[in-house]
Every structure is written in C-alpha cells, then in structure tokens.
Amino acid sequence: MPALTEWRVPPAHQPRAGDYGFDLDRALSSVVGLHSIIPSDAFSAETLGTERAGNGIVIDDGLVLTIGYLITEAEAVWLHLGDGRVMEGHVLGFDQVTGFGLVQALGKLDLAPVPLGSSAATGIGDRVVVGGAGGRTRSVASQIVARQEFAGYWEYLLDEAIFTYPAHPNWGGTGLFNDRGELIGIGSLQLERERDGKAEHVNMVVPIDLLTPILDDLRKFGRVNKPARPWLGLFSTEIDRRVVIIGISSNGPAARAELKTGDVILAVDGEKVTSQTGFYRKLWALGTAGVDVPLTVHHEGVTFDVTVTSTDRMKLLKAPRLH
C-alpha cells in the first residue's frame, strides 16, 4: 500500500501547541489517514471516483469517524497511522442525511479516542483547529467564520453547518477541535466565498451534535434505523431564484422520468419553489422513499407536469464487503 501524498500546511497556518489550553499533539494523534478503493461499477464511482483519500478521527476503541463520501461503496479501506503503520478497516456504515461515515479498524490502533464536544456551544470568531492526519504540519489553526444553512447540489441539506477560515487543503474527514481539544465537527467540503472584494476558501464542517442521535444506529445497522427520505437522483443549483437541474444520476428516478439537464423545477406538488432549500423541504415533506413526487417543470419554453417515483438511494449502492 503506497503512502499517502506528502505535503505540509504552510507554517504560518499551522497550529502552535502554546496557543491552546489542551494537549494539541495528543488530540491530533487521534486523526488518521484514510484511503479507500471502490469498484469501477459502483453507483458512486462516476461522480466520486474509484480511489478516495482523506482523514478520519478515532472516537472510540478502533472506531473511526469520517465523512461518508470517502467510504461509500468501498470494497477496501486502509487506515494510515502516524507511526507509519497501515491497517485495514471495515466500513460500518454511513448516513446520507448528515454525511457521517464510520469505519472499524481491523486491528489494534493504540490511539486514544478524542472526546466529543458540543458544536452548539461554539460561536463565530471561536479559535479552532482543523486537524488532518500527520499532526501539526498537516493541520490548520483556524476560526469559525459562519454558522448557517447549507444546501448541496446532491439532494443534501444541513439546517446549520459550520464554516472555518483559513481552509484546510485536504479537508475530507478532518477533525474540527474546539479550545478544549474536543471534536466538534467533521470536514466535508472546501467552498469559495467573497469577502472585501476578494475570493477566499473556507471549509464546510458537519457539526458533531448531528452524530449523537444516530451513532448507535450506525454502529448496529450501518444506517439510521428509520424510513429513508425520498430521493430523485438529480443534481441542482439555484440561479436567479430558480432551481435548475445541472445533472442526472444514471438509473435514478429522475432519469427514468426523462428529466434533463437544464430543466427548471417550478413547483413540487403544486407548491412553487424558488430555492434549493425550499425544493428539498417540500420534496421530503411528501413522505418517505418510494412516494410519488409531482413536479412542475419548465424546459425550452414548455411547462409541463411530471410525476417522479422516488426511491431510497441506498438501494442503488453496493453493500460494504464483509470480512
């Protein structure tokens, strides 16, 4: 197994142990590298690739918390430890709603789990550390710059995500640590925002408070033990208060209903939508996966109604390989 790519955070952005009231190196030692291999015929291979690398955080004995897209449909997962060891892991499960993923190490990690904190107790301006595998040279001294709603183009919505700056360059699965060395979030994305006329990169982080209610289910069942949300299999964006389809998942419900890239979604079940968040909330309010979703769509000058039979997106994914 090759080592993960060598790189370093610029020294000016690295956290310094003396700036924090907790054992920084001990906290960062709980961050491991994660490398997964996905079959080429997996549903997510086309959009997420067949080889994915990022980070994960040890939160219990051998239990690693990461961001779910790194391990979705993985047939093999390898954990890279700070002492050079490489250990195989097993995908325990992931949650489409929050984005969290869990991996169980198939060996003894000998790493102290990081305590979980409260993401709700943090505020804008708080100093944090975005921790990557490899200690201080792979971590970023950062601060919380926003806490706000986040809508993703892949039928994903967080009521309140955490945004940090400066951004971590290898953000996937990073750990967000508060000023007590507790884990308060998992890195998901890097986004660009404009501030003072300049573009700057920030990290979007999934708050740890979303994990607590679902952790037992993920460990026991590999997913949250309740009916899934309806999923249409489309990618969308918001342009001038219009929800525009920018991509269609092959073999998904939207593809079967012959929706096309460029279609504009005007209404869900007769209720007008002008935002991604409004679209998602009206879609999910119709019921659970399998419900028929009546849409009003505009395409090249023509407005029409179409009913899309939703599904549970997990049904299209390969199950994790058992050991």
Coordinates of N, CA and C in Angstrom, one line a residue, residues 32-185:
V32 N -6.3 10.0 11.7 CA -5.6 9.0 10.9 C -5.9 9.3 9.4
G33 N -5.0 8.9 8.6 CA -5.3 8.9 7.1 C -6.2 7.8 6.7
L34 N -7.0 8.1 5.7 CA -7.9 7.1 5.2 C -7.8 7.0 3.7
H35 N -7.7 5.8 3.2 CA -7.6 5.5 1.8 C -8.6 4.4 1.4
S36 N -9.5 4.6 0.5 CA -10.4 3.6 0.1 C -10.4 3.3 -1.4
I37 N -10.8 2.0 -1.7 CA -10.9 1.6 -3.0 C -12.3 1.2 -3.3
I38 N -12.9 1.7 -4.4 CA -14.3 1.5 -4.8 C -14.3 0.7 -6.1
P39 N -15.2 -0.3 -6.3 CA -15.3 -1.0 -7.5 C -15.7 0.0 -8.7
S40 N -15.2 -0.3 -9.9 CA -15.4 0.6 -11.0 C -16.9 0.6 -11.4
D41 N -17.7 -0.5 -11.1 CA -19.1 -0.5 -11.4 C -20.0 0.0 -10.3
A42 N -19.4 0.6 -9.3 CA -20.2 1.1 -8.2 C -21.0 2.4 -8.6
F43 N -22.1 2.6 -8.0 CA -23.0 3.7 -8.4 C -22.3 5.0 -8.3
S44 N -21.5 5.2 -7.2 CA -20.9 6.4 -6.9 C -19.5 6.6 -7.6
A45 N -19.1 5.6 -8.3 CA -17.7 5.7 -8.9 C -17.6 6.8 -10.0
E46 N -18.7 7.0 -10.7 CA -18.7 8.0 -11.8 C -18.5 9.4 -11.2
T47 N -19.2 9.7 -10.1 CA -19.1 11.1 -9.5 C -18.0 11.3 -8.5
L48 N -17.7 10.2 -7.7 CA -16.7 10.3 -6.6 C -15.4 9.6 -6.9
G49 N -15.3 8.8 -8.0 CA -14.1 8.1 -8.3 C -13.9 6.8 -7.6
T50 N -12.9 6.0 -8.1 CA -12.7 4.7 -7.5 C -11.6 4.6 -6.5
E51 N -10.9 5.7 -6.3 CA -9.9 5.8 -5.2 C -10.1 7.1 -4.5
R52 N -10.3 7.0 -3.2 CA -10.5 8.2 -2.4 C -9.6 8.3 -1.2
A53 N -9.2 9.4 -0.8 CA -8.3 9.6 0.3 C -8.7 10.8 1.1
G54 N -8.5 10.7 2.4 CA -8.8 11.8 3.3 C -8.4 11.5 4.7
N55 N -9.2 11.8 5.7 CA -8.9 11.7 7.1 C -10.0 11.0 7.8
G56 N -9.7 10.6 9.1 CA -10.7 10.1 10.0 C -10.3 10.3 11.4
I57 N -11.2 10.3 12.3 CA -10.9 10.6 13.7 C -11.3 9.4 14.6
V58 N -10.4 9.0 15.5 CA -10.7 7.9 16.4 C -11.6 8.4 17.5
I59 N -12.8 7.9 17.6 CA -13.8 8.4 18.6 C -14.1 7.3 19.7
D60 N -13.7 6.1 19.5 CA -13.9 5.0 20.4 C -12.8 4.0 20.1
D61 N -12.8 2.9 20.8 CA -11.8 1.9 20.6 C -11.9 1.3 19.2
G62 N -11.0 1.7 18.4 CA -10.9 1.2 17.0 C -12.0 1.8 16.1
L63 N -12.8 2.7 16.6 CA -13.9 3.3 15.8 C -13.4 4.6 15.2
V64 N -13.5 4.8 13.9 CA -13.1 6.0 13.2 C -14.2 6.7 12.5
L65 N -14.4 7.9 12.9 CA -15.5 8.8 12.3 C -14.9 9.5 11.1
T66 N -15.6 9.5 10.0 CA -15.1 10.3 8.8 C -16.3 10.9 8.1
I67 N -16.0 11.4 6.9 CA -17.1 11.9 6.0 C -17.5 10.8 5.1
G68 N -18.8 10.6 4.9 CA -19.3 9.4 4.3 C -18.9 9.1 2.8
Y69 N -18.7 10.2 2.1 CA -18.4 10.0 0.7 C -17.0 9.4 0.4
L70 N -16.1 9.4 1.4 CA -14.9 8.7 1.3 C -15.0 7.2 1.3
I71 N -16.0 6.7 1.9 CA -16.1 5.2 2.1 C -17.4 4.6 1.5
T72 N -18.2 5.5 0.8 CA -19.4 4.9 0.1 C -19.0 3.9 -0.9
E73 N -19.6 2.7 -0.7 CA -19.4 1.5 -1.6 C -17.9 1.0 -1.6
A74 N -17.1 1.4 -0.6 CA -15.7 0.9 -0.6 C -15.7 -0.6 -0.4
E75 N -14.8 -1.2 -1.3 CA -14.5 -2.7 -1.1 C -13.3 -2.9 -0.2
A76 N -12.5 -1.8 0.0 CA -11.3 -1.9 0.8 C -11.0 -0.5 1.4
V77 N -10.7 -0.5 2.7 CA -10.4 0.8 3.4 C -9.1 0.5 4.2
W78 N -8.2 1.5 4.0 CA -6.9 1.4 4.8 C -6.7 2.6 5.6
L79 N -6.3 2.4 6.9 CA -6.1 3.5 7.8 C -4.6 3.7 7.9
H80 N -4.1 4.9 7.8 CA -2.7 5.2 7.8 C -2.4 5.9 9.2
L81 N -1.6 5.3 10.0 CA -1.4 5.8 11.3 C -0.1 6.7 11.4
G82 N 0.0 7.5 12.4 CA 1.1 8.5 12.4 C 2.5 7.8 12.6
D83 N 2.5 6.6 13.1 CA 3.8 5.9 13.3 C 4.2 5.1 12.1
G84 N 3.5 5.3 11.0 CA 3.8 4.6 9.7 C 3.1 3.3 9.5
R85 N 2.3 2.8 10.5 CA 1.6 1.6 10.3 C 0.4 1.8 9.4
V86 N 0.0 0.8 8.6 CA -1.1 0.8 7.8 C -2.0 -0.4 8.2
M87 N -3.3 -0.1 8.4 CA -4.2 -1.1 9.0 C -5.5 -1.1 8.1
E88 N -6.0 -2.3 7.9 CA -7.2 -2.4 7.1 C -8.4 -2.0 8.1
G89 N -9.4 -1.5 7.5 CA -10.6 -1.1 8.2 C -11.8 -1.7 7.5
H90 N -12.9 -1.7 8.2 CA -14.2 -2.2 7.7 C -15.2 -1.1 7.8
V91 N -15.9 -0.9 6.7 CA -17.0 0.2 6.7 C -18.2 -0.3 7.5
L92 N -18.4 0.4 8.6 CA -19.6 0.0 9.5 C -20.9 0.6 8.9
G93 N -20.8 1.8 8.4 CA -22.0 2.4 7.9 C -21.8 3.9 7.6
F94 N -22.8 4.5 6.9 CA -22.8 5.9 6.7 C -24.2 6.4 6.6
D95 N -24.4 7.7 6.8 CA -25.7 8.4 6.9 C -25.8 9.4 5.8
Q96 N -26.8 9.2 4.9 CA -26.9 10.2 3.8 C -27.4 11.5 4.2
V97 N -28.1 11.6 5.3 CA -28.7 12.9 5.8 C -27.7 13.8 6.3
T98 N -26.8 13.3 7.2 CA -25.8 14.1 7.8 C -24.5 14.1 7.0
G99 N -24.2 13.0 6.4 CA -22.9 12.8 5.7 C -21.8 12.1 6.5
F100 N -22.1 11.7 7.7 CA -21.1 11.0 8.5 C -20.9 9.6 8.0
G101 N -19.7 9.1 8.2 CA -19.4 7.7 7.9 C -18.5 7.1 9.1
L102 N -18.7 5.8 9.3 CA -18.0 5.1 10.4 C -17.1 3.9 9.8
V103 N -15.9 3.8 10.3 CA -15.0 2.7 9.9 C -14.5 2.0 11.2
Q104 N -14.5 0.7 11.2 CA -14.0 -0.1 12.3 C -12.6 -0.6 11.9
A105 N -11.6 -0.3 12.7 CA -10.2 -0.8 12.4 C -10.2 -2.3 12.7
L106 N -9.6 -3.0 11.8 CA -9.5 -4.5 11.9 C -8.1 -4.9 12.6
G107 N -7.8 -4.2 13.6 CA -6.6 -4.4 14.4 C -6.5 -3.4 15.5
K108 N -5.5 -3.4 16.3 CA -5.4 -2.5 17.5 C -4.7 -1.2 17.1
L109 N -5.4 -0.1 17.2 CA -4.9 1.2 16.8 C -3.9 1.7 17.8
D110 N -4.2 1.4 19.1 CA -3.3 2.0 20.2 C -3.4 3.5 20.1
L111 N -4.5 4.1 19.8 CA -4.7 5.6 19.8 C -5.8 6.0 20.7
A112 N -5.6 7.0 21.5 CA -6.6 7.5 22.5 C -7.7 8.1 21.7
P113 N -9.0 7.7 22.0 CA -10.1 8.4 21.3 C -10.2 9.8 21.7
V114 N -10.7 10.6 20.8 CA -10.9 12.1 21.1 C -12.3 12.2 21.7
P115 N -12.4 13.0 22.8 CA -13.7 13.3 23.3 C -14.6 14.1 22.4
L116 N -15.9 13.9 22.4 CA -16.8 14.6 21.6 C -17.3 15.9 22.4
G117 N -17.3 17.0 21.8 CA -17.7 18.2 22.4 C -19.1 18.6 21.9
S118 N -19.5 19.9 22.1 CA -20.8 20.4 21.7 C -20.6 21.4 20.6
S119 N -21.0 21.1 19.4 CA -20.9 22.1 18.3 C -21.8 23.3 18.5
A120 N -22.9 23.1 19.2 CA -23.9 24.1 19.5 C -23.3 25.2 20.4
A121 N -22.3 24.8 21.2 CA -21.7 25.7 22.2 C -20.6 26.6 21.6
T122 N -20.3 26.4 20.3 CA -19.3 27.3 19.7 C -20.0 28.4 18.9
G123 N -19.2 29.5 18.8 CA -19.7 30.7 18.1 C -18.7 31.3 17.1
I124 N -19.3 32.2 16.3 CA -18.5 32.8 15.3 C -17.3 33.6 16.0
G125 N -16.1 33.4 15.4 CA -14.9 34.0 16.0 C -14.1 33.1 16.9
D126 N -14.7 31.9 17.3 CA -14.0 31.0 18.1 C -12.8 30.4 17.4
R127 N -11.7 30.3 18.2 CA -10.5 29.7 17.6 C -10.6 28.2 17.6
V128 N -10.3 27.6 16.5 CA -10.4 26.1 16.4 C -9.2 25.6 15.6
V129 N -9.0 24.3 15.7 CA -8.0 23.6 14.9 C -8.7 22.6 13.9
V130 N -8.4 22.7 12.7 CA -8.8 21.7 11.7 C -7.7 20.7 11.5
G131 N -7.9 19.5 12.1 CA -6.8 18.5 12.2 C -6.8 17.5 11.1
G132 N -5.7 17.4 10.4 CA -5.5 16.3 9.4 C -4.5 15.3 9.9
A133 N -4.5 14.2 9.2 CA -3.6 13.1 9.6 C -2.1 13.5 9.4
G134 N -1.3 13.4 10.4 CA 0.1 13.8 10.3 C 0.5 14.9 11.3
G135 N -0.4 15.2 12.2 CA -0.1 16.1 13.3 C -0.1 17.6 12.9
R136 N 0.7 18.4 13.6 CA 0.6 19.9 13.4 C 0.9 20.3 12.0
T137 N 1.8 19.6 11.3 CA 2.2 20.1 9.9 C 1.1 19.8 8.9
R138 N 0.1 19.0 9.3 CA -1.0 18.7 8.4 C -2.3 19.3 8.9
S139 N -2.2 20.2 9.8 CA -3.4 20.8 10.5 C -3.4 22.3 10.3
V140 N -4.5 22.9 10.5 CA -4.7 24.4 10.3 C -5.2 25.1 11.5
A141 N -4.6 26.1 12.0 CA -5.1 27.0 13.0 C -6.1 27.9 12.3
S142 N -7.4 27.7 12.8 CA -8.5 28.4 12.0 C -9.4 29.0 13.0
Q143 N -10.5 29.6 12.5 CA -11.6 30.1 13.3 C -12.9 29.9 12.6
I144 N -13.9 29.9 13.4 CA -15.3 29.8 12.9 C -15.7 31.1 12.3
V145 N -16.1 31.2 11.1 CA -16.5 32.4 10.4 C -17.9 32.5 10.1
A146 N -18.6 31.4 10.2 CA -20.1 31.4 9.9 C -20.7 30.1 10.4
R147 N -22.0 30.2 10.8 CA -22.8 29.0 11.1 C -24.1 29.3 10.4
Q148 N -24.4 28.5 9.4 CA -25.6 28.8 8.6 C -26.0 27.6 7.8
E149 N -27.2 27.7 7.2 CA -27.8 26.6 6.4 C -26.9 26.4 5.2
F150 N -26.8 25.1 4.8 CA -26.0 24.7 3.7 C -26.8 23.7 2.8
A151 N -27.0 24.0 1.6 CA -27.7 23.1 0.6 C -26.7 22.6 -0.4
G152 N -26.6 21.3 -0.6 CA -25.7 20.7 -1.5 C -26.4 20.3 -2.8
Y153 N -25.8 20.3 -3.9 CA -26.5 20.1 -5.2 C -26.9 18.6 -5.3
W154 N -26.5 17.7 -4.4 CA -26.8 16.3 -4.5 C -27.9 15.9 -3.6
E155 N -29.0 16.7 -3.4 CA -30.1 16.5 -2.5 C -29.7 16.3 -1.1
Y156 N -29.0 17.4 -0.6 CA -28.4 17.4 0.7 C -28.6 18.7 1.4
L157 N -29.0 18.7 2.6 CA -29.3 20.0 3.3 C -29.0 19.9 4.8
L158 N -28.2 20.8 5.3 CA -27.9 20.9 6.7 C -28.6 22.2 7.2
D159 N -29.4 22.1 8.3 CA -30.0 23.3 8.8 C -29.0 24.4 9.3
E160 N -27.9 23.8 9.8 CA -26.8 24.7 10.2 C -25.4 24.0 10.1
A161 N -24.6 24.4 9.2 CA -23.3 23.9 9.0 C -22.3 24.9 9.7
I162 N -21.1 24.4 9.9 CA -20.0 25.3 10.5 C -19.0 25.6 9.3
F163 N -18.6 26.9 9.2 CA -17.7 27.3 8.2 C -16.4 27.8 8.9
T164 N -15.2 27.4 8.4 CA -14.0 27.8 9.1 C -13.0 28.4 8.0
Y165 N -12.2 29.3 8.5 CA -11.2 30.0 7.7 C -9.9 30.2 8.6
P166 N -8.7 30.0 8.0 CA -8.3 29.6 6.7 C -8.8 28.1 6.5
A167 N -8.9 27.8 5.2 CA -9.3 26.4 4.9 C -8.2 25.4 4.9
H168 N -8.6 24.2 5.3 CA -7.7 23.1 5.2 C -7.6 22.5 3.8
P169 N -6.4 22.3 3.2 CA -6.4 21.9 1.8 C -6.7 20.5 1.5
N170 N -6.7 19.6 2.6 CA -7.1 18.2 2.4 C -8.3 18.0 3.4
W171 N -9.4 18.6 3.1 CA -10.5 18.8 4.1 C -11.3 17.6 4.4
G172 N -11.4 16.6 3.5 CA -12.3 15.5 3.7 C -12.0 14.7 4.9
G173 N -12.9 14.6 5.9 CA -12.8 13.8 7.1 C -11.9 14.5 8.1
T174 N -11.5 15.7 8.0 CA -10.7 16.4 9.0 C -11.5 16.5 10.3
G175 N -10.8 16.7 11.4 CA -11.5 16.9 12.7 C -11.4 18.3 13.1
L176 N -12.6 18.8 13.5 CA -12.6 20.2 14.0 C -12.6 20.2 15.5
F177 N -11.5 20.7 16.1 CA -11.3 20.7 17.5 C -11.6 22.1 18.1
N178 N -12.3 22.1 19.3 CA -12.5 23.4 20.0 C -11.4 23.7 20.9
D179 N -11.5 24.7 21.7 CA -10.4 25.2 22.6 C -10.2 24.3 23.8
R180 N -10.9 23.2 23.9 CA -10.7 22.2 24.9 C -10.2 20.9 24.4
G181 N -9.9 20.9 23.1 CA -9.4 19.7 22.4 C -10.5 18.6 22.1
E182 N -11.8 19.1 22.2 CA -12.9 18.2 21.9 C -13.2 18.3 20.4
L183 N -13.8 17.2 19.9 CA -14.2 17.1 18.5 C -15.6 17.7 18.3
I184 N -15.7 18.7 17.5 CA -17.0 19.4 17.3 C -17.5 19.4 15.9
G185 N -16.8 18.7 15.0 CA -17.2 18.6 13.6 C -16.3 17.8 12.8

